[in-house]
Amino acid sequence: MATTALPQRGYLHDDTPDLGRWIRSWLFTVDHKRIAILYLLSINFFFLLGGLAATFVRIELITPQGDLMSSDVYNRMFTLHGVIMIFFFLIPAIPAVLGNFLMPLMLGARDLAFPRLNLLSWYLYMFGGIFALSAAVLGGVDTGWTFYTPFSSTYSNSNVILTITGAFIMGFSSIATAVNFIATTHKMRAPGLTWFRLPLFVWAMYATSLVIVLATPVVGIALLLVAIERLWGVGIFDPALGGDPLLFQHLFWFYSHPAVYIMILPAFGVISELISTFSRKRIFGYEFIAFSSMAIAILGFLVWGHHMFVSSQSVYSSLVFSFITMLIAIPSAIKVFNWTATLYKGSISYRTPMLYALGFIGLFVIGGLTGIFLGVVAIDIHVTDTYFVVAHFHYVMVGGTIMAYLGGIHFWWPKMTGRMYNEIWGGISALIIFVGFNMTFFPQFVLGYMGMPRRYHVYPEEFQILHVLSSAGATVLAVGFIIPIIYLMLSLKTGRIAGDNPWDATGLEWKTTSPPPTHNFEAIPVVTTEAYAYPPEAAARDAAEWRPGSPL
Amino acid sequence: MATTTPTAKPAPAHEHGHEAHGRELAHHFESAQQQKETATLGMWVFLVTEIMLFGGIFMAYIVYRWAFPDVWAEAAHHLNTPLGAVNTVVLLVSSLTVALAVNAAEEGNRRRLLTMLGITLLLGATFLVIKGFEYSEKFAHCAGAADPVAWVTGGARLEERECLVPGRNFVFPEAHGAEGSKGAGAAHGAEAGHAQPQAGLGSPYQLFYFLYFVATGLHAVHMVIGLTIVSVLTFIAWRGVITPTYYTPIEVGGLYWHLIDIIWVFLFPLFYLVH
Amino acid sequence: MAKTSTTAAHGARDAHDAHTEHAGHAHISRGTYYKVFAALMVLMALTVGAWWIEGMIALPRLLGVTIAMAIAIAKTTLIILYFMHVKVSERATQLYAGAAFVGFAIMVIITMADYFARGWPPPPGPLP
């Protein structure tokens, strides 16, 4: 429906002329949409910070000698990169930004179940972030984001406790979000919205929340025990007392492996939405994708030992972990097959969100398959702690999660802001990101396989060409990440007014105005059809009727 | 509630007035029933995280008790089991009073509600006092005094050196009638199954006491939080906010209290009753 | 596209009016609470009693801890089902109550499997 102006009572709109009241209306909001925007801004800040650390790392790695920074500074730099990116960007990104904004809308509710808890989760995020920033400013921490004992608990001379406190507090933020999502999904669905009519994004958020709730406290206690050991001078990870450093690793990875599913499951949810909308087709195998999200969430708790194959973990355990790791590939593959089947005979539109979605599928397959290689004990012994692992997880986390995040931001940008972004620049930056990403990380597979260890800044001459290639790619990637910030901000002033449903998509969020009013819907909708209820011939018909200027 | 959701009018407007539902019903819910069930579910999801948090400590406990059973048995001997048992009973009674408080709220009996909440507060405070005494016993022994009172008054000294607070001054007293150490524990308790560690190593009994202090300490922190919650509940109950249609805070706060009790039900036998 | 229609309030939902008291769910009586408490006290006596007896006779350690844990689990089950109302709660709540213990069990079982298979703690070295 064509409109010429933003709706008057959108959630962004404020009648308060007073700056103080305006600030308070944002800082004390309980509107999930405003909280999502608060998260969007703060998460982007941390992303840029983590990116800055990565920039220094990649600059140092251009030369084989340690000329830019000492080993100690280098340790602190990659640790900062890891801690910020994982705890303050990847874990919260899609759930806290897109999830917070969309869950009530997709469920036909007026807000999440516990709006004030939602605001508290943002404040906890910021509070944790302050600790992490303080640690960084005070010289950082050199243990790696994995905080292995006994280095972190006994020998490190860096700001371990400060950083741990930041991560611990962030854990509570994560838990608060998950509690909200679970309660809202169970109790606040609109009339007629049964579980199997939910958008797959909601299923993905639900599975993610389940993982958050079960896993996060364990890393909390693991890190707390390290902090206590540092403070008290005594601890249970100290071999001198009979303690086992590996116990820390068990507790740490019990969270940190499911954590990677916390990072990727929401991305899967976004991709399902994008693939369906931009093929103009119902998702193929809806139940399979829904169940596979739950299967990944549950199986994800059984495989943490694949991070510990060379740690002195027993061989028998390692083999069992390895086997179950293979099994996890199955639900992930099921999703990829179903997305591909959705694309088949769809009316494919190459708008920016779809570019990210298609890029995701390719890059996630590479990242996921290399994960399977790493899951084989014999291969892992050779490539563990090399750049092969670094390349693997960047393929899934950047090529996977970040691509999905950007695709989702672009897709729901009109809903969140009422404006369309510039499609040309959107396409250009998606391409730049894709090229830059592969240029950065593909050489790292080769590097790792050839034996380049991770977390080293000094390396043999023969690796230099690949490192230079990787750093050049990182430059391209950085440009690709900066450009969207610019055109998205510009779109707030100059973007085309989007209207309620610029993509002609299904889903309850498109039934209300863009941006939505504070209470989401004028009246709670009643749902009578399945999700993605495109008529069967929609794809064929839309393809036949496509003209320049069609919605898709 | 069925008539109060407007159709064509913007939702937040308050045209229906407050007589149609209690003030405590948040506008994003459609009924008090839904709000209560949602709050209960939300609290249970949070309790899952608390169980997993203590689960990590129990995990560490299980590993080390399995690895060093003799160390565990000897170490547990020096905890104040009678006080621990009293504390367990105190908490079990407090769980009853909390359940009765919720029941009173459901039935609209404000006096009984306040009484039960008050008793719960008393019992919780008793628990913390007893725990505080237990801890101060340990600290007093480290300072060389026979008990906390003597520590403060400068009275009776402890005959045998003992310091069970982990750290630089940790000293585990000589075992009387020491059991022979099994092979697995011998790495850290050299000759006759008692405390003296190998050169360069610390006393393994510290593993037990570290876990004891961390587990009971974390539990005590949760008790303080629980007492704060119950105090707030007492206050709002006194103010008349709780009615038979709206007793969600009591129910949800009560759930938290019960969890604290459950954790102690496991801590007690695991730390105090080891042979 | 999904068809939706505006509606007054609940529409497809049941016509349940939130103002009728005792909105539907079952109820645990005060008598039950007292009975559960009595059971908890009996179990507490068993806990201490078993410990006392084990101090006098030589019971294998594994049996001792199994008994203690069984009693603790019984106490916990009673508290969860009755005091925490899980017995009369909706299915989702019951599921989450169970999920916590399943998660804990997974962590313990798999981690202990590693310890069992590893030969840890390592045997002492030759030095005194």
XYZ file of C-alpha atoms in Angstrom, chain A residues 66 72 74 101 125 149 172 190 267 320 344 365 407 434 455:
15
model
C 56.740 -9.681 15.094
C 52.350 -10.222 24.840
C 49.530 -9.761 20.276
C 12.071 -6.632 17.537
C 24.702 -6.155 28.386
C 43.624 -22.948 33.256
C 22.794 -12.919 32.574
C -2.141 -14.937 18.810
C 20.924 -17.279 11.566
C 32.248 -40.916 21.048
C 13.790 -24.906 -6.898
C 28.250 -25.393 3.698
C 20.499 -10.086 5.477
C 31.414 -11.927 -0.111
C 47.564 -17.258 17.982
